[in-house]
């Protein structure tokens, strides 16, 4: 992630290599996200996409809180460690953006020549962070709504078998964590970018637009 942010901050002109790299990254993210859903894909299709799925799951493992939460048995306000991990995933973009903003501010104060234009650098870094986190946020938020049939009269949440589907607790955490993640991160951020691009469709070739949103 740090490498991608630095490369895009230093980049001033578009190139065919960067375009192809973004297309490839989008393809890997879409395939890895689609393969995580509990769907009965043909075996030939699953086998052909399994290498791409492993590449996509590597990114998710880097952003996993499993070891930290499980070893420390941290729950705080949540009924289980699984729900607490979902909460950490939900606030992860804010934590990363705040951390990057602080680091960029320090670098700007130390060497304004290399890290000038603080506002532009922060916008580019934010776009990169959301671009990389979006598949993980989508999978995590939707996982809270997936249920597994235990017997004829009972369904449990797939990621946390201690929660009964459609129970009061399940609905509470779905509305408190799952739904806001979907509205804000999964749908809201891409929709905001789409609105910006539509509003500025006649000015996308301007130098200022390229400097700020070249990563798009």
PDB file of C-alpha atoms in Angstrom:
ATOM      1  CA  UNK A   1       0.000   0.000   0.000  1.00  0.00           C
ATOM      2  CA  UNK A   2       2.801   2.421   0.895  1.00  0.00           C
ATOM      3  CA  UNK A   3       4.504   1.663  -2.431  1.00  0.00           C
ATOM      4  CA  UNK A   4       1.316   2.367  -4.392  1.00  0.00           C
ATOM      5  CA  UNK A   5       0.735   5.648  -2.554  1.00  0.00           C
ATOM      6  CA  UNK A   6       4.307   6.862  -3.105  1.00  0.00           C
ATOM      7  CA  UNK A   7       4.257   5.919  -6.798  1.00  0.00           C
ATOM      8  CA  UNK A   8       0.981   7.751  -7.413  1.00  0.00           C
ATOM      9  CA  UNK A   9       2.076  10.821  -5.448  1.00  0.00           C
ATOM     10  CA  UNK A  10       5.276  11.092  -7.497  1.00  0.00           C
ATOM     11  CA  UNK A  11       3.459  10.415 -10.772  1.00  0.00           C
ATOM     12  CA  UNK A  12       2.573  13.501 -12.779  1.00  0.00           C
ATOM     13  CA  UNK A  13       1.808  12.087 -16.203  1.00  0.00           C
ATOM     14  CA  UNK A  14      -0.349   9.176 -17.310  1.00  0.00           C
ATOM     15  CA  UNK A  15       1.235   6.214 -19.034  1.00  0.00           C
ATOM     16  CA  UNK A  16       0.010   3.055 -20.723  1.00  0.00           C
ATOM     17  CA  UNK A  17       1.788   0.962 -18.094  1.00  0.00           C
ATOM     18  CA  UNK A  18      -0.137   2.549 -15.215  1.00  0.00           C
ATOM     19  CA  UNK A  19      -3.428   2.144 -17.114  1.00  0.00           C
ATOM     20  CA  UNK A  20      -2.782  -1.559 -17.726  1.00  0.00           C
ATOM     21  CA  UNK A  21      -1.710  -2.021 -14.105  1.00  0.00           C
ATOM     22  CA  UNK A  22      -4.974  -0.542 -12.835  1.00  0.00           C
ATOM     23  CA  UNK A  23      -6.988  -2.724 -15.211  1.00  0.00           C
ATOM     24  CA  UNK A  24      -5.139  -5.819 -13.978  1.00  0.00           C
ATOM     25  CA  UNK A  25      -5.631  -4.843 -10.332  1.00  0.00           C
ATOM     26  CA  UNK A  26      -9.348  -4.266 -10.881  1.00  0.00           C
ATOM     27  CA  UNK A  27      -9.650  -7.639 -12.590  1.00  0.00           C
ATOM     28  CA  UNK A  28      -7.916  -9.479  -9.736  1.00  0.00           C
ATOM     29  CA  UNK A  29     -10.056  -7.719  -7.123  1.00  0.00           C
ATOM     30  CA  UNK A  30     -13.332  -8.435  -8.937  1.00  0.00           C
ATOM     31  CA  UNK A  31     -12.540 -12.122  -9.486  1.00  0.00           C
ATOM     32  CA  UNK A  32     -11.292 -12.679  -5.927  1.00  0.00           C
ATOM     33  CA  UNK A  33     -14.391 -10.951  -4.528  1.00  0.00           C
ATOM     34  CA  UNK A  34     -16.775 -12.967  -6.720  1.00  0.00           C
ATOM     35  CA  UNK A  35     -15.117 -16.256  -5.749  1.00  0.00           C
ATOM     36  CA  UNK A  36     -15.654 -15.602  -2.029  1.00  0.00           C
ATOM     37  CA  UNK A  37     -19.448 -15.750  -2.342  1.00  0.00           C
ATOM     38  CA  UNK A  38     -21.100 -19.032  -1.475  1.00  0.00           C
ATOM     39  CA  UNK A  39     -22.143 -19.887  -5.018  1.00  0.00           C
ATOM     40  CA  UNK A  40     -21.929 -23.189  -6.851  1.00  0.00           C
ATOM     41  CA  UNK A  41     -19.477 -22.273  -9.600  1.00  0.00           C
ATOM     42  CA  UNK A  42     -18.555 -25.017 -12.107  1.00  0.00           C
ATOM     43  CA  UNK A  43     -15.413 -26.825 -11.022  1.00  0.00           C
ATOM     44  CA  UNK A  44     -13.588 -25.873 -14.221  1.00  0.00           C
ATOM     45  CA  UNK A  45     -14.296 -22.188 -13.569  1.00  0.00           C
ATOM     46  CA  UNK A  46     -13.237 -22.419  -9.924  1.00  0.00           C
ATOM     47  CA  UNK A  47      -9.996 -24.186 -10.851  1.00  0.00           C
ATOM     48  CA  UNK A  48      -9.107 -21.646 -13.525  1.00  0.00           C
ATOM     49  CA  UNK A  49      -9.650 -18.696 -11.183  1.00  0.00           C
ATOM     50  CA  UNK A  50      -8.115 -20.235  -8.057  1.00  0.00           C
ATOM     51  CA  UNK A  51      -4.637 -18.674  -8.625  1.00  0.00           C
ATOM     52  CA  UNK A  52      -6.228 -15.223  -8.927  1.00  0.00           C
ATOM     53  CA  UNK A  53      -8.276 -15.889  -5.804  1.00  0.00           C
ATOM     54  CA  UNK A  54      -5.111 -16.720  -3.865  1.00  0.00           C
ATOM     55  CA  UNK A  55      -3.525 -13.457  -5.006  1.00  0.00           C
ATOM     56  CA  UNK A  56      -6.587 -11.518  -3.881  1.00  0.00           C
ATOM     57  CA  UNK A  57      -6.765 -13.332  -0.539  1.00  0.00           C
ATOM     58  CA  UNK A  58      -3.152 -12.343   0.141  1.00  0.00           C
ATOM     59  CA  UNK A  59      -4.191  -8.690   0.296  1.00  0.00           C
ATOM     60  CA  UNK A  60      -6.990  -9.577   2.728  1.00  0.00           C
ATOM     61  CA  UNK A  61      -4.586 -11.480   4.995  1.00  0.00           C
ATOM     62  CA  UNK A  62      -2.387  -8.388   5.312  1.00  0.00           C
ATOM     63  CA  UNK A  63      -5.404  -6.470   6.651  1.00  0.00           C
ATOM     64  CA  UNK A  64      -6.628  -9.192   9.006  1.00  0.00           C
ATOM     65  CA  UNK A  65      -6.972  -8.696  12.766  1.00  0.00           C
ATOM     66  CA  UNK A  66      -7.406 -12.408  13.508  1.00  0.00           C
ATOM     67  CA  UNK A  67      -4.120 -13.032  15.335  1.00  0.00           C
ATOM     68  CA  UNK A  68      -4.287  -9.862  17.411  1.00  0.00           C
ATOM     69  CA  UNK A  69      -7.928 -10.194  18.451  1.00  0.00           C
ATOM     70  CA  UNK A  70      -7.925 -13.954  19.007  1.00  0.00           C
ATOM     71  CA  UNK A  71      -4.709 -13.999  21.055  1.00  0.00           C
ATOM     72  CA  UNK A  72      -5.727 -11.052  23.207  1.00  0.00           C
ATOM     73  CA  UNK A  73      -9.374 -12.198  23.406  1.00  0.00           C
ATOM     74  CA  UNK A  74     -10.489  -8.600  22.939  1.00  0.00           C
ATOM     75  CA  UNK A  75     -14.217  -8.020  22.641  1.00  0.00           C
ATOM     76  CA  UNK A  76     -14.852  -4.676  24.389  1.00  0.00           C
ATOM     77  CA  UNK A  77     -18.524  -3.921  23.575  1.00  0.00           C
ATOM     78  CA  UNK A  78     -19.043  -6.715  21.019  1.00  0.00           C
ATOM     79  CA  UNK A  79     -20.577 -10.098  21.928  1.00  0.00           C
ATOM     80  CA  UNK A  80     -17.798 -12.002  20.148  1.00  0.00           C
ATOM     81  CA  UNK A  81     -14.357 -11.468  18.649  1.00  0.00           C
ATOM     82  CA  UNK A  82     -15.828 -11.861  15.153  1.00  0.00           C
ATOM     83  CA  UNK A  83     -18.111  -8.858  15.560  1.00  0.00           C
ATOM     84  CA  UNK A  84     -15.258  -6.856  17.065  1.00  0.00           C
ATOM     85  CA  UNK A  85     -13.061  -7.690  14.040  1.00  0.00           C
ATOM     86  CA  UNK A  86     -15.828  -6.417  11.761  1.00  0.00           C
ATOM     87  CA  UNK A  87     -15.905  -3.184  13.750  1.00  0.00           C
ATOM     88  CA  UNK A  88     -12.121  -2.807  13.363  1.00  0.00           C
ATOM     89  CA  UNK A  89     -12.455  -3.422   9.615  1.00  0.00           C
ATOM     90  CA  UNK A  90     -15.182  -0.762   9.421  1.00  0.00           C
ATOM     91  CA  UNK A  91     -12.989   1.936  10.989  1.00  0.00           C
ATOM     92  CA  UNK A  92      -9.787   0.785   9.244  1.00  0.00           C
ATOM     93  CA  UNK A  93     -10.083   3.295   6.340  1.00  0.00           C
ATOM     94  CA  UNK A  94     -10.420   6.195   8.793  1.00  0.00           C
ATOM     95  CA  UNK A  95      -7.414   5.014  10.814  1.00  0.00           C
ATOM     96  CA  UNK A  96      -5.243   4.566   7.713  1.00  0.00           C
ATOM     97  CA  UNK A  97      -6.245   7.901   6.188  1.00  0.00           C
ATOM     98  CA  UNK A  98      -5.551   9.690   9.491  1.00  0.00           C
ATOM     99  CA  UNK A  99      -2.174   7.943   9.805  1.00  0.00           C
ATOM    100  CA  UNK A 100      -1.175   8.738   6.228  1.00  0.00           C
ATOM    101  CA  UNK A 101      -2.311  12.351   6.665  1.00  0.00           C
ATOM    102  CA  UNK A 102      -0.066  12.692   9.715  1.00  0.00           C
ATOM    103  CA  UNK A 103       2.932  11.109   7.953  1.00  0.00           C
ATOM    104  CA  UNK A 104       2.474  13.280   4.853  1.00  0.00           C
ATOM    105  CA  UNK A 105       2.240  16.384   7.041  1.00  0.00           C
ATOM    106  CA  UNK A 106       5.525  15.521   8.763  1.00  0.00           C
ATOM    107  CA  UNK A 107       7.232  14.829   5.435  1.00  0.00           C
ATOM    108  CA  UNK A 108       5.854  18.068   4.008  1.00  0.00           C
ATOM    109  CA  UNK A 109       7.259  20.043   6.942  1.00  0.00           C
ATOM    110  CA  UNK A 110      10.636  18.304   6.684  1.00  0.00           C
ATOM    111  CA  UNK A 111      11.058  18.533   2.924  1.00  0.00           C
ATOM    112  CA  UNK A 112       8.435  20.557   1.074  1.00  0.00           C
ATOM    113  CA  UNK A 113      10.314  20.149  -2.203  1.00  0.00           C
ATOM    114  CA  UNK A 114       9.817  16.371  -2.354  1.00  0.00           C
ATOM    115  CA  UNK A 115       6.436  16.302  -0.625  1.00  0.00           C
ATOM    116  CA  UNK A 116       4.875  19.569  -1.659  1.00  0.00           C
ATOM    117  CA  UNK A 117       1.178  20.104  -2.362  1.00  0.00           C
ATOM    118  CA  UNK A 118      -0.047  18.485   0.850  1.00  0.00           C
ATOM    119  CA  UNK A 119      -3.712  18.625  -0.160  1.00  0.00           C
ATOM    120  CA  UNK A 120      -3.072  16.835  -3.465  1.00  0.00           C
ATOM    121  CA  UNK A 121      -0.935  14.162  -1.817  1.00  0.00           C
ATOM    122  CA  UNK A 122      -3.631  13.484   0.765  1.00  0.00           C
ATOM    123  CA  UNK A 123      -6.325  13.150  -1.915  1.00  0.00           C
ATOM    124  CA  UNK A 124      -4.181  10.749  -3.963  1.00  0.00           C
ATOM    125  CA  UNK A 125      -3.344   8.690  -0.848  1.00  0.00           C
ATOM    126  CA  UNK A 126      -7.017   8.509   0.135  1.00  0.00           C
ATOM    127  CA  UNK A 127      -7.993   7.275  -3.328  1.00  0.00           C
ATOM    128  CA  UNK A 128      -5.276   4.598  -3.188  1.00  0.00           C
ATOM    129  CA  UNK A 129      -6.346   3.438   0.280  1.00  0.00           C
ATOM    130  CA  UNK A 130     -10.002   3.121  -0.665  1.00  0.00           C
ATOM    131  CA  UNK A 131      -9.092   1.414  -3.948  1.00  0.00           C
ATOM    132  CA  UNK A 132      -7.134  -1.282  -2.097  1.00  0.00           C
ATOM    133  CA  UNK A 133      -9.551  -1.697   0.824  1.00  0.00           C
ATOM    134  CA  UNK A 134     -12.802  -1.765  -1.155  1.00  0.00           C
ATOM    135  CA  UNK A 135     -12.894  -5.563  -1.843  1.00  0.00           C
ATOM    136  CA  UNK A 136     -12.116  -6.358   1.808  1.00  0.00           C
ATOM    137  CA  UNK A 137     -14.760  -3.906   3.032  1.00  0.00           C
ATOM    138  CA  UNK A 138     -17.338  -5.350   0.635  1.00  0.00           C
ATOM    139  CA  UNK A 139     -16.672  -8.955   1.664  1.00  0.00           C
ATOM    140  CA  UNK A 140     -16.619  -8.145   5.381  1.00  0.00           C
ATOM    141  CA  UNK A 141     -19.846  -6.132   5.334  1.00  0.00           C
ATOM    142  CA  UNK A 142     -21.772  -8.708   3.294  1.00  0.00           C
ATOM    143  CA  UNK A 143     -20.515 -11.611   5.416  1.00  0.00           C
ATOM    144  CA  UNK A 144     -22.635 -10.396   8.315  1.00  0.00           C
ATOM    145  CA  UNK A 145     -25.778 -11.100   6.264  1.00  0.00           C
ATOM    146  CA  UNK A 146     -24.847 -14.651   5.209  1.00  0.00           C
ATOM    147  CA  UNK A 147     -26.567 -17.425   7.139  1.00  0.00           C
ATOM    148  CA  UNK A 148     -26.015 -21.179   7.368  1.00  0.00           C
ATOM    149  CA  UNK A 149     -28.830 -23.667   7.883  1.00  0.00           C
ATOM    150  CA  UNK A 150     -28.097 -25.700  11.025  1.00  0.00           C
ATOM    151  CA  UNK A 151     -31.333 -27.665  11.122  1.00  0.00           C
ATOM    152  CA  UNK A 152     -34.872 -27.247   9.881  1.00  0.00           C
ATOM    153  CA  UNK A 153     -35.705 -24.648  12.513  1.00  0.00           C
ATOM    154  CA  UNK A 154     -32.457 -22.754  12.967  1.00  0.00           C
ATOM    155  CA  UNK A 155     -30.063 -20.618  10.961  1.00  0.00           C
ATOM    156  CA  UNK A 156     -26.788 -19.209  12.239  1.00  0.00           C
ATOM    157  CA  UNK A 157     -24.634 -16.372  10.935  1.00  0.00           C
ATOM    158  CA  UNK A 158     -21.899 -18.039   8.863  1.00  0.00           C
ATOM    159  CA  UNK A 159     -18.994 -16.016  10.261  1.00  0.00           C
ATOM    160  CA  UNK A 160     -20.222 -16.242  13.864  1.00  0.00           C
ATOM    161  CA  UNK A 161     -22.205 -19.328  14.838  1.00  0.00           C
ATOM    162  CA  UNK A 162     -23.038 -17.800  18.228  1.00  0.00           C
ATOM    163  CA  UNK A 163     -25.474 -15.451  16.494  1.00  0.00           C
ATOM    164  CA  UNK A 164     -28.836 -16.734  15.353  1.00  0.00           C
ATOM    165  CA  UNK A 165     -29.968 -15.291  12.048  1.00  0.00           C
ATOM    166  CA  UNK A 166     -32.679 -12.626  12.206  1.00  0.00           C
ATOM    167  CA  UNK A 167     -32.488 -12.529  15.990  1.00  0.00           C
ATOM    168  CA  UNK A 168     -32.493  -9.246  17.894  1.00  0.00           C
ATOM    169  CA  UNK A 169     -28.696  -9.316  18.317  1.00  0.00           C
ATOM    170  CA  UNK A 170     -28.128 -10.160  14.644  1.00  0.00           C
ATOM    171  CA  UNK A 171     -30.369  -7.329  13.471  1.00  0.00           C
ATOM    172  CA  UNK A 172     -28.707  -4.915  15.891  1.00  0.00           C
ATOM    173  CA  UNK A 173     -25.153  -5.622  14.687  1.00  0.00           C
ATOM    174  CA  UNK A 174     -26.275  -5.768  11.048  1.00  0.00           C
ATOM    175  CA  UNK A 175     -27.784  -2.289  11.324  1.00  0.00           C
ATOM    176  CA  UNK A 176     -24.929  -0.956  13.483  1.00  0.00           C
ATOM    177  CA  UNK A 177     -21.908  -2.286  11.562  1.00  0.00           C
ATOM    178  CA  UNK A 178     -22.916  -4.144   8.385  1.00  0.00           C
ATOM    179  CA  UNK A 179     -25.345  -1.652   6.852  1.00  0.00           C
ATOM    180  CA  UNK A 180     -23.211   1.482   7.526  1.00  0.00           C
ATOM    181  CA  UNK A 181     -20.201  -0.263   5.940  1.00  0.00           C
ATOM    182  CA  UNK A 182     -22.239  -0.997   2.822  1.00  0.00           C
ATOM    183  CA  UNK A 183     -23.761   2.492   2.609  1.00  0.00           C
ATOM    184  CA  UNK A 184     -20.590   4.484   3.372  1.00  0.00           C
ATOM    185  CA  UNK A 185     -17.660   2.413   2.061  1.00  0.00           C
ATOM    186  CA  UNK A 186     -19.031  -0.104  -0.462  1.00  0.00           C
ATOM    187  CA  UNK A 187     -21.587   2.132  -2.217  1.00  0.00           C
ATOM    188  CA  UNK A 188     -20.955   5.668  -0.977  1.00  0.00           C
ATOM    189  CA  UNK A 189     -17.287   6.098  -1.937  1.00  0.00           C
ATOM    190  CA  UNK A 190     -17.563   4.761  -5.526  1.00  0.00           C
ATOM    191  CA  UNK A 191     -20.805   6.755  -5.966  1.00  0.00           C
ATOM    192  CA  UNK A 192     -19.047   9.921  -4.768  1.00  0.00           C
ATOM    193  CA  UNK A 193     -16.249   9.373  -7.300  1.00  0.00           C
ATOM    194  CA  UNK A 194     -18.810   8.724 -10.054  1.00  0.00           C
ATOM    195  CA  UNK A 195     -20.667  11.950  -9.242  1.00  0.00           C
ATOM    196  CA  UNK A 196     -17.385  13.889  -9.314  1.00  0.00           C
ATOM    197  CA  UNK A 197     -16.407  12.416 -12.692  1.00  0.00           C
ATOM    198  CA  UNK A 198     -19.837  13.168 -14.181  1.00  0.00           C
ATOM    199  CA  UNK A 199     -19.825  16.750 -12.895  1.00  0.00           C
ATOM    200  CA  UNK A 200     -16.315  17.336 -14.256  1.00  0.00           C
ATOM    201  CA  UNK A 201     -16.613  15.271 -17.438  1.00  0.00           C
ATOM    202  CA  UNK A 202     -15.816  18.310 -19.566  1.00  0.00           C
ATOM    203  CA  UNK A 203     -12.706  19.199 -17.537  1.00  0.00           C
ATOM    204  CA  UNK A 204     -11.019  15.821 -17.034  1.00  0.00           C
ATOM    205  CA  UNK A 205      -8.177  16.843 -19.348  1.00  0.00           C
ATOM    206  CA  UNK A 206      -7.310  19.882 -17.248  1.00  0.00           C
ATOM    207  CA  UNK A 207      -3.949  19.742 -15.503  1.00  0.00           C
ATOM    208  CA  UNK A 208      -5.490  20.256 -12.055  1.00  0.00           C
ATOM    209  CA  UNK A 209      -7.919  17.350 -12.499  1.00  0.00           C
ATOM    210  CA  UNK A 210      -5.106  15.105 -13.710  1.00  0.00           C
ATOM    211  CA  UNK A 211      -2.892  15.993 -10.771  1.00  0.00           C
ATOM    212  CA  UNK A 212      -5.555  15.172  -8.214  1.00  0.00           C
ATOM    213  CA  UNK A 213      -7.295  12.189  -9.757  1.00  0.00           C
ATOM    214  CA  UNK A 214      -4.714  10.577 -12.032  1.00  0.00           C
ATOM    215  CA  UNK A 215      -5.075   7.368  -9.983  1.00  0.00           C
ATOM    216  CA  UNK A 216      -8.676   6.990 -11.149  1.00  0.00           C
TER     217      UNK A 216
END
